[in-house]
Coordinates of C-alpha atoms and ligand atoms in Angstrom, one line a residue:
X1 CA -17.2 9.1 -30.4
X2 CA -14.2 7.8 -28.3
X3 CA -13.1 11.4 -27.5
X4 CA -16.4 12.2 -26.3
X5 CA -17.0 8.7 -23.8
X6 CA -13.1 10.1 -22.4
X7 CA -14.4 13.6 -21.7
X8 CA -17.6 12.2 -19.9
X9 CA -15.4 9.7 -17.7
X10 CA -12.9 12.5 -16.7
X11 CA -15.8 14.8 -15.9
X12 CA -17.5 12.1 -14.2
X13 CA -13.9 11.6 -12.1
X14 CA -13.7 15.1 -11.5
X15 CA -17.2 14.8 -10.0
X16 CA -16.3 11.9 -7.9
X17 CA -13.4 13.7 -6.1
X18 CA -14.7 16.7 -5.8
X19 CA -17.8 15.5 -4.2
X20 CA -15.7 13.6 -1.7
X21 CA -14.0 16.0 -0.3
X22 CA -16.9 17.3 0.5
X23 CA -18.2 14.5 2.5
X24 CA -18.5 14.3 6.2
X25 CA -18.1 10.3 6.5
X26 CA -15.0 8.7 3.8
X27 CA -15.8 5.5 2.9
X28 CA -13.2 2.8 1.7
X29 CA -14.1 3.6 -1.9
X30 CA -13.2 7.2 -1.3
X31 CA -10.1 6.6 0.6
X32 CA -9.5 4.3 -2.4
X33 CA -10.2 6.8 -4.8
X34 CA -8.3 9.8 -2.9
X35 CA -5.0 7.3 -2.8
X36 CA -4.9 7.2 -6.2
X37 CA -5.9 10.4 -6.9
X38 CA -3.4 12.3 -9.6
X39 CA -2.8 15.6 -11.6
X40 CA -6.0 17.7 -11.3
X41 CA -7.9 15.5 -8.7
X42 CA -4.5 15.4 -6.6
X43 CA -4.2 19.3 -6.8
X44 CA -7.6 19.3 -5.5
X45 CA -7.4 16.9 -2.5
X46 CA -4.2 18.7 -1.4
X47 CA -5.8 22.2 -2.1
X48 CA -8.9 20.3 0.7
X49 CA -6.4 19.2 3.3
X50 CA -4.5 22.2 3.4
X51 CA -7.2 24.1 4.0
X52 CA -9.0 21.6 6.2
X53 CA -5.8 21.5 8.5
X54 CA -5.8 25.4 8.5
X55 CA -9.1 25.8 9.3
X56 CA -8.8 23.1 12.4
X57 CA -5.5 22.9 13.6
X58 CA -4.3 26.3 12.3
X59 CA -1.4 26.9 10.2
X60 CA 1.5 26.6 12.6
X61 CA 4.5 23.7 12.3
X62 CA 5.3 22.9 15.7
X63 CA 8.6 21.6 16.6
X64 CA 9.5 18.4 18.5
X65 CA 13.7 18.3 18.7
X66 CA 14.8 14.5 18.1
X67 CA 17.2 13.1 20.4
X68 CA 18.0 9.3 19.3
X69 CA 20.1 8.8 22.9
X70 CA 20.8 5.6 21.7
X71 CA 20.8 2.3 19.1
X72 CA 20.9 -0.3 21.0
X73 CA 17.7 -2.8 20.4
X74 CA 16.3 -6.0 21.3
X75 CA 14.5 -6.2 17.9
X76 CA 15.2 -7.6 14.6
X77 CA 12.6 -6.2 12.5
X78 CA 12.9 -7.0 8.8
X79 CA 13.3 -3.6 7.3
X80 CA 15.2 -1.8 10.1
X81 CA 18.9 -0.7 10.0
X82 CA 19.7 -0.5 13.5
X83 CA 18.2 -4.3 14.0
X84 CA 20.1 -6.5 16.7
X85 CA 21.0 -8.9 14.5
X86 CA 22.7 -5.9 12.1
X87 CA 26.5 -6.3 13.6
X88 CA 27.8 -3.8 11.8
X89 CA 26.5 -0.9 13.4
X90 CA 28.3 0.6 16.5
X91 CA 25.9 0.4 19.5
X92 CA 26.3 3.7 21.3
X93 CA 24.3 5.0 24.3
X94 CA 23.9 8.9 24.5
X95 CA 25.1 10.3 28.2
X96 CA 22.9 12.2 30.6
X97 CA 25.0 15.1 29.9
X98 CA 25.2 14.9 26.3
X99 CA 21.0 14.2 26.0
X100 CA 20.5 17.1 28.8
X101 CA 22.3 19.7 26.7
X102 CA 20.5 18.7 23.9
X103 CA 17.4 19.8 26.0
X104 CA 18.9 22.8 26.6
X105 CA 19.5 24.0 23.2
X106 CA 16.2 23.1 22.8
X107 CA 14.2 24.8 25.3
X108 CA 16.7 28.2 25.0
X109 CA 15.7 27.9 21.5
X110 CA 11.8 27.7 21.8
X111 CA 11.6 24.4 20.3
X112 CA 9.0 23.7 23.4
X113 CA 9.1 19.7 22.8
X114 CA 11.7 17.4 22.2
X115 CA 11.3 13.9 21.8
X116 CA 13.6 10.8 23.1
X117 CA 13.8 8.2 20.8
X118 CA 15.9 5.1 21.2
X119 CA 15.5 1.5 20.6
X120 CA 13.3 -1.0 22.4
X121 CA 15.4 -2.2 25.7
X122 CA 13.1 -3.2 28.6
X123 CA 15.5 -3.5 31.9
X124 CA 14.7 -2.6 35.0
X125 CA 18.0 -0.5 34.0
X126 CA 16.9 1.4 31.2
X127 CA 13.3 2.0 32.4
X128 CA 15.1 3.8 35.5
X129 CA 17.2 5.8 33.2
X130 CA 14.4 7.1 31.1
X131 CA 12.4 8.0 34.6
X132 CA 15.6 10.1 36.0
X133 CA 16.2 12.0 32.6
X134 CA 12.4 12.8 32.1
X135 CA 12.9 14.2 35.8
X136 CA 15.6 16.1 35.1
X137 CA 14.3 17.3 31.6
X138 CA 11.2 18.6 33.2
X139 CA 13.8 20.2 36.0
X140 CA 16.3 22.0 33.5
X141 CA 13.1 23.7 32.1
X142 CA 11.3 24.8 34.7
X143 CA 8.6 22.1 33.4
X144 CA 8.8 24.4 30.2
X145 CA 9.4 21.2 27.8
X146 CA 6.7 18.9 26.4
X147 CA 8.0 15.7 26.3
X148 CA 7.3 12.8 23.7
X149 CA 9.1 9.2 24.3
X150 CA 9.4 6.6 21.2
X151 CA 10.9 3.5 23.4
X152 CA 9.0 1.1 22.0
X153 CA 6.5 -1.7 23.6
X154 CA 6.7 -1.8 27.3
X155 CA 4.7 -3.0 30.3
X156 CA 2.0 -1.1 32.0
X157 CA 4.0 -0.3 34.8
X158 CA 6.7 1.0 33.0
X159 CA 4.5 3.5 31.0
X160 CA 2.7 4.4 33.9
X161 CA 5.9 5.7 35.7
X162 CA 6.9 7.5 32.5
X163 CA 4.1 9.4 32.4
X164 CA 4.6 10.2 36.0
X165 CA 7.7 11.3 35.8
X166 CA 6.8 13.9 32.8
X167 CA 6.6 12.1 29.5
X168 CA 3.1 13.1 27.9
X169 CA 2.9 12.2 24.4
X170 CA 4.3 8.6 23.6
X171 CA 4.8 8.0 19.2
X172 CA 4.7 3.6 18.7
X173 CA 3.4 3.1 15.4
X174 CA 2.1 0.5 14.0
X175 CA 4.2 0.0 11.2
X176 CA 1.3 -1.8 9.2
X177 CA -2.2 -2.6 10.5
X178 CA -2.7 -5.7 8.1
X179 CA -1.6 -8.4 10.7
X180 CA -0.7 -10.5 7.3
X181 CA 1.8 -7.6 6.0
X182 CA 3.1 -7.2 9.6
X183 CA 4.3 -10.7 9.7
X184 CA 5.9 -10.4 6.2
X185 CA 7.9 -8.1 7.7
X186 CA 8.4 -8.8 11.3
X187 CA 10.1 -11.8 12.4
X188 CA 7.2 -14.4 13.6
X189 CA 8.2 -14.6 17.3
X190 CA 6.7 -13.6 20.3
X191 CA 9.4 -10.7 20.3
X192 CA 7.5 -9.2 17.7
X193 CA 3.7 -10.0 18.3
X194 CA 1.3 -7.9 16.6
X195 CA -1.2 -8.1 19.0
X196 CA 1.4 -7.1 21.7
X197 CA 2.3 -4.4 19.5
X198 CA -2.0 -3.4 19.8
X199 CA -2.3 -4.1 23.5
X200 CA 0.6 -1.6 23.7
X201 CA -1.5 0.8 22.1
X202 CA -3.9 0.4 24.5
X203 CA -1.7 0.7 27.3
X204 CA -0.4 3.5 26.2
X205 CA -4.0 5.6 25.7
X206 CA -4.6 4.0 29.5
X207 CA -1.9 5.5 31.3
X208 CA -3.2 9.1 30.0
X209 CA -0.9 10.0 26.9
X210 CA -1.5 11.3 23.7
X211 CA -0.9 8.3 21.8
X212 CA 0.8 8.3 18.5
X213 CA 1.3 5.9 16.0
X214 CA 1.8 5.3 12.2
X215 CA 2.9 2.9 9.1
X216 CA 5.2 2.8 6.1
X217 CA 4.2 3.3 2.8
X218 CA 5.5 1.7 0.0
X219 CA 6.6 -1.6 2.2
X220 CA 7.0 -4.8 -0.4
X221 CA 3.5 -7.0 -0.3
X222 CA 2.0 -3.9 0.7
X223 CA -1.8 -2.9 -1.2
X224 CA -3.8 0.0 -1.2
X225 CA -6.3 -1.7 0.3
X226 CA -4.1 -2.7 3.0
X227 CA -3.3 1.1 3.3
X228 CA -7.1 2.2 3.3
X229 CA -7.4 -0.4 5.9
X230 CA -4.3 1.3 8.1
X231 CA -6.4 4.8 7.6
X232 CA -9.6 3.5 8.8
X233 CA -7.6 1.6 12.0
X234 CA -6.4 5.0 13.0
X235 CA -9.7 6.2 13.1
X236 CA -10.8 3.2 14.9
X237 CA -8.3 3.4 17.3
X238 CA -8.7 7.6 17.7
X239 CA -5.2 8.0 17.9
X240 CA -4.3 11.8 18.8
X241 CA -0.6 11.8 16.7
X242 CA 0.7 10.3 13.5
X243 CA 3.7 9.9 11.8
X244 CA 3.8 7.8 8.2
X245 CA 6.7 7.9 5.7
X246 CA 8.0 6.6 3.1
X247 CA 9.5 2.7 3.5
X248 CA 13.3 3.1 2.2
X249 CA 15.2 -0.4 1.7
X250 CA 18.7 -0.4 3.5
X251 CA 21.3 -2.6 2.4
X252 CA 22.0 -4.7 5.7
X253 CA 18.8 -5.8 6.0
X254 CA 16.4 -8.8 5.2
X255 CA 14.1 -7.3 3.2
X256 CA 16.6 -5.9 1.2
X257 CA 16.3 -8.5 -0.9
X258 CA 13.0 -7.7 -2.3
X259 CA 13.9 -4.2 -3.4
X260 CA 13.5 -5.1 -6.8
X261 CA 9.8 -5.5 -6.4
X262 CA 9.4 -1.7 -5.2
X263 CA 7.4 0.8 -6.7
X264 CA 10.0 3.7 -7.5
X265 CA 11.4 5.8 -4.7
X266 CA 8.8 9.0 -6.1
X267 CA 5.6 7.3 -6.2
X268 CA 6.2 5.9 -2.5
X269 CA 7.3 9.9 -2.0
X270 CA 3.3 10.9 -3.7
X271 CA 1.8 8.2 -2.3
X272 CA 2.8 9.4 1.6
X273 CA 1.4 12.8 0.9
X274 CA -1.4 11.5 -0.6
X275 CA -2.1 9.3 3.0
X276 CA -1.3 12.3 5.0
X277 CA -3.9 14.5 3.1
X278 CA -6.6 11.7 3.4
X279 CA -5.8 11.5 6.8
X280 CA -5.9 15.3 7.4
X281 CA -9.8 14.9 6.1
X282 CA -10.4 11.8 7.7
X283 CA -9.0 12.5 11.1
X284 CA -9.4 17.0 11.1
X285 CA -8.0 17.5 14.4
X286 CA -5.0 15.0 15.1
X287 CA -1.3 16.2 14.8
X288 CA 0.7 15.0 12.4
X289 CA 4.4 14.9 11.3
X290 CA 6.6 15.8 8.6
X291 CA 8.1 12.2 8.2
X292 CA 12.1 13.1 7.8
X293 CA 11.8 9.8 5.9
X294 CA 10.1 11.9 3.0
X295 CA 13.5 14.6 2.9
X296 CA 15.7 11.2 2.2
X297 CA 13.6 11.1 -1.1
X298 CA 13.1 14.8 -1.6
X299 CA 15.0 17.6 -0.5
X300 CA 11.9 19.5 0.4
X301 CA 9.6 16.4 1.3
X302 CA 9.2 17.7 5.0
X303 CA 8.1 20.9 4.0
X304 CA 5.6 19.5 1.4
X305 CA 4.0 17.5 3.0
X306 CA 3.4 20.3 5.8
X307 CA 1.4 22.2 2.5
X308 CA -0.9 19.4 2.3
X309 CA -1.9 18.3 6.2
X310 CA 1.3 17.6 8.5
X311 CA 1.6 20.1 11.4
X312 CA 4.6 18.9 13.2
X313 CA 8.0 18.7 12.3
X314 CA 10.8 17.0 14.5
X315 CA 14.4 18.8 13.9
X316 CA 17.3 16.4 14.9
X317 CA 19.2 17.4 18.0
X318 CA 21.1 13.9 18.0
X319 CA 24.7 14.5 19.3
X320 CA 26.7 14.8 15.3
X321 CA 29.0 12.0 16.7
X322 CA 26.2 9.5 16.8
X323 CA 24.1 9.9 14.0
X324 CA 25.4 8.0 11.1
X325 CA 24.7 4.7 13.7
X326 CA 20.9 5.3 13.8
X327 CA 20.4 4.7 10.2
X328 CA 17.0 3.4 10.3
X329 CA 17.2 3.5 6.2
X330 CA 19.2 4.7 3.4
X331 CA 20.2 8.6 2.7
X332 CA 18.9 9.7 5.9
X333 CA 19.0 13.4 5.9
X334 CA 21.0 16.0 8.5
X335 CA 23.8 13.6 9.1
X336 CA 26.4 16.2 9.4
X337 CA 24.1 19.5 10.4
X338 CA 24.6 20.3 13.9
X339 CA 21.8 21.2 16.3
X340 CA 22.0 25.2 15.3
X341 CA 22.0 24.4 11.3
X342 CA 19.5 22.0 11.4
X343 CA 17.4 24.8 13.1
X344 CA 18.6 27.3 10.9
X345 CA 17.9 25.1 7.6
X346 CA 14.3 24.1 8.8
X347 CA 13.4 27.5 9.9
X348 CA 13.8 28.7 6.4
X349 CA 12.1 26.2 4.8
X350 CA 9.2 25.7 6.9
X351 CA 8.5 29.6 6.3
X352 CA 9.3 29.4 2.4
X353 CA 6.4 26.5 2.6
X354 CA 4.2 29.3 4.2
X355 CA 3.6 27.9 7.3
X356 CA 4.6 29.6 10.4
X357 CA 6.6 27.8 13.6
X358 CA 4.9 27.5 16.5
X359 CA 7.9 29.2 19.0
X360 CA 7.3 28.5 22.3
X361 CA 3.8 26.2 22.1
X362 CA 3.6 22.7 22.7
X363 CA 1.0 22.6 20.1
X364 CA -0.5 19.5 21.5
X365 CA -2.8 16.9 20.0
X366 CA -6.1 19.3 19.7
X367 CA -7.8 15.8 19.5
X368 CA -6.7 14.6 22.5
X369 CA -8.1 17.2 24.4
X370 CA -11.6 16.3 22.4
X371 CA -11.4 13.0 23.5
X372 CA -11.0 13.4 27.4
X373 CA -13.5 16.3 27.3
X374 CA -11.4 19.0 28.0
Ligands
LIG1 N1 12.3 2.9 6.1 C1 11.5 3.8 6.6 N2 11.2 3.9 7.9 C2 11.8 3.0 8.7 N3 11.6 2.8 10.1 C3 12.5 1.8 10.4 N4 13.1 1.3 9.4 C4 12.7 2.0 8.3 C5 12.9 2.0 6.9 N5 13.8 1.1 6.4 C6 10.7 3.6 10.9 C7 9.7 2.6 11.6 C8 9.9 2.9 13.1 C9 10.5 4.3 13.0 C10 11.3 4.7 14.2 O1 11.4 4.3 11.9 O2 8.4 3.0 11.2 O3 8.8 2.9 13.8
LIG2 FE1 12.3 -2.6 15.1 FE2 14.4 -0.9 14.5 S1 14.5 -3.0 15.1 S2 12.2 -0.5 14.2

C-alpha cells in the first residue's frame, strides 16, 4: 500500500517538473520547486536550460579576460577577503603598462572583451585613471575590445564619463536582494546602503550600459525563499548580465565565524547551477557567467555550469605577481597560471564541455538589445 502512495507521489513530482519547464510564466512555487529539484527532476531542468540557452543565445562561451588592476577598497563587507579593515593583505595597484599589456594579450588573442575589476575607490583620482585607461584600451585595439568595468557604486557623473570614454557593460551585483540578508552581511552604515547599492543599479541602466549584477549562494541566514526572491528581482529589474556563485568563507573575515552553520561546500556547488538553470528559463536571453567561484569547489565547476545555462566565461589575465592579494575567498583558482595557460587550460575545457568559444565576438547581452529596441 505504502509502495504504491510513493510511486504515485514521485510520478506526481515528475509531473510537476516537467510541466514547469514547460511553462511560459515561473511562479515562486516553481522556482521553489526547480531550486530543489534533484536526481531525475535535476537531469531534467538542466537537460531544459541547456537547451533553452542553445536555442536563444546559441551555444557559444564568450570570453571576458579579468584584470583585477588592483585591491585597494573603501569597503568592509562581511564576507570579503580583500575588505579595508583586512590588514593583512598587501594593497597593490596594477600600472598602466602592466594592465595595457594585459589588453594586449588579450585582444591579439581574440578574447574580444576584457573586464577591469578592482575595488570600490571613488576619488576624483581614480575615476580619472579609469577614464584614461578605458581611452587608451579602446586606442591599443583599434576600438576592437568590449569593455566591462566592476568598480563598484559610484556617482552618476562618474558612470556617465565611463561610458564615454568606452566602458559598455558595467557587472555590480547585488550580493543579496533580501535587504534583511544584506544587512547580516554588510556592515550597517551608510558606506554600505542597500538602497544606494539599488539606486546604483539604476544609474548604471541610465547612463546606457548593459547592466550586470548577481548574488551568492549559500551565504549563512540565507533561504530559498530569499533566493527565489533574488531570481524574481532580476527579472524585475531586467538586468541584461549575471554572475552568481557559490559564497566561500575566508578565514580573515567576520563572517567567518558562522562557517559552522553552512550547508556543505557541494550542495552550495548544486545549488548555484541549479539558480543558473532557473535563471536560464526565467530570464532566456540575458548572458550569464561561469562564476570562477564554482572552480574553487570543483575543478570543472566553470565548465558545468556552461552545460546547463552560463554563456560567458571570464579567464584571468591578472599580472601572476598580484593575484594571491585579491583573494575575495578561499582556494581561488588560477593563482599561479599565467595569462597563456589560463587560456590554454580553459580552451580545452570549455570545448570538452561541448561548447564552442566565441573568438573574436563580443557576444553581447542579446537582451539588452531587446530592451532598447534594437
Ligand atoms: N565568496 C564568494 N564570492 C565572494 N565575493 C566576495 N567575497 C566572496 C566570498 N567570500 C564576490 C562578491 C563580489 C564579487 C566581486 O566577488 O559577490 O561582488
Ligand atoms: Fe565589498 Fe570586497 S569589500 S566585495
Amino acid at each position: 500500500m505504502i509502495v504504491v502512495y510513493q510511486e504515485q507521489l514521485i510520478l506526481l513530482c515528475m509531473k510537476m517538473i516537467e510541466d514547469i519547464l514547460t511553462k511560459k510564466d515561473l511562479t515562486r512555487q516553481d522556482l521553489i520547486l526547480l531550486l530543489q529539484a534533484k536526481g531525475d527532476d535535476r537531469r531534467k531542468l538542466f537537460e531544459r536550460s541547456s537547451q533553452v540557452k542553445k536555442e536563444v543565445v546559441g551555444n557559444k562561451a564568450y570570453f571576458r579576460g579579468l584584470i583585477e588592476f588592483s585591491n585597494i577598497c573603501s569597503k568592509d563587507c562581511l564576507y570579503c577577503g580583500i575588505r579595508k579593515s583586512n590588514e593583512k593583505v598587501f594593497r597593490y595597484e596594477a600600472t598602466d603598462e602592466e594592465i595595457l599589456e594585459a589588453c594586449d594579450f588579450a585582444y591579439r588573442n581574440r578574447f574580444a572583451s576584457v573586464v577591469l575589476q578592482s575595488g570600490e575607490l571613488s576619488s576624483p583620482a581614480f575615476t580619472k585613471r579609469v577614464a584614461s585607461l578605458l581611452k587608451q584600451i579602446k586606442k591599443l585595439s583599434d576600438n576592437g575590445l568590449g569593455i566591462t568595468l566592476s568598480c563598484g557604486e559610484q556617482t552618476r557623473e562618474t558612470y556617465a564619463l565611463w561610458r564615454e570614454s568606452g566602458a559598455h557593460r558595467y557587472l555590480l551585483r547585488i550580493e543579496s536582494s533580501d535587504p534583511g540578508l544584506y544587512y547580516k552581511i554588510h556592515p550597517q552604515d551608510e558606506r554600505h546602503s542597500f538602497e544606494k547599492r539599488l539606486e546604483a543599479l539604476s544609474l548604471l541602466r541610465e547612463t546606457g550600459y548593459q547592466v550586470g549584477t548577481g548574488v551568492m549562494i549559500g551565504l549563512p541566514f540565507q533561504t530559498m525563499e530569499s533566493l527565489v526572491n533574488d531570481l524574481v528581482f532580476f527579472k524585475e529589474q531586467d538586468i541584461d548580465m549575471c554572475g552568481m556563485g557559490p559564497y566561500i568563507e575566508h578565514e580573515d573575515t567576520p563572517l567567518y565565524k558562522y562557517r559552522g552553520e553552512l550547508m556543505p561546500k557541494q550542495e552550495r556547488f548544486d545549488l548555484t547551477l541549479n539558480m543558473i538553470a532557473s535563471l536560464r528559463l526565467l530570464m532566456p536571453d540575458i548572458n550569464m557567467v561561469a562564476a570562477t567561484a564554482l572552480q574553487a569547489i570543483d575543478p570543472a565547476g566553470r565548465e558545468k555550469a556552461l552545460a546547463v545555462g552560463a554563456n560567458v566565461i571570464m579567464p584571468n589575465l591578472t599580472p601572476c605577481e598580484y593575484r594571491k592579494e585579491y583573494q575575495l575567498y578561499e582556494d581561488k583558482p588560477c593563482l599561479d597560471e599565467d595569462a597563456e595557460l589560463c587560456r590554454n587550460c580553459l580552451e580545452a575545457r570549455v570545448e570538452l564541455a561541448g561548447s564552442e568559444i566565441g573568438y573574436g565576438e563580443w557576444g553581447d547581452s542579446k537582451h539588452y538589445f531587446t530592451r532598447m529596441g534594437l
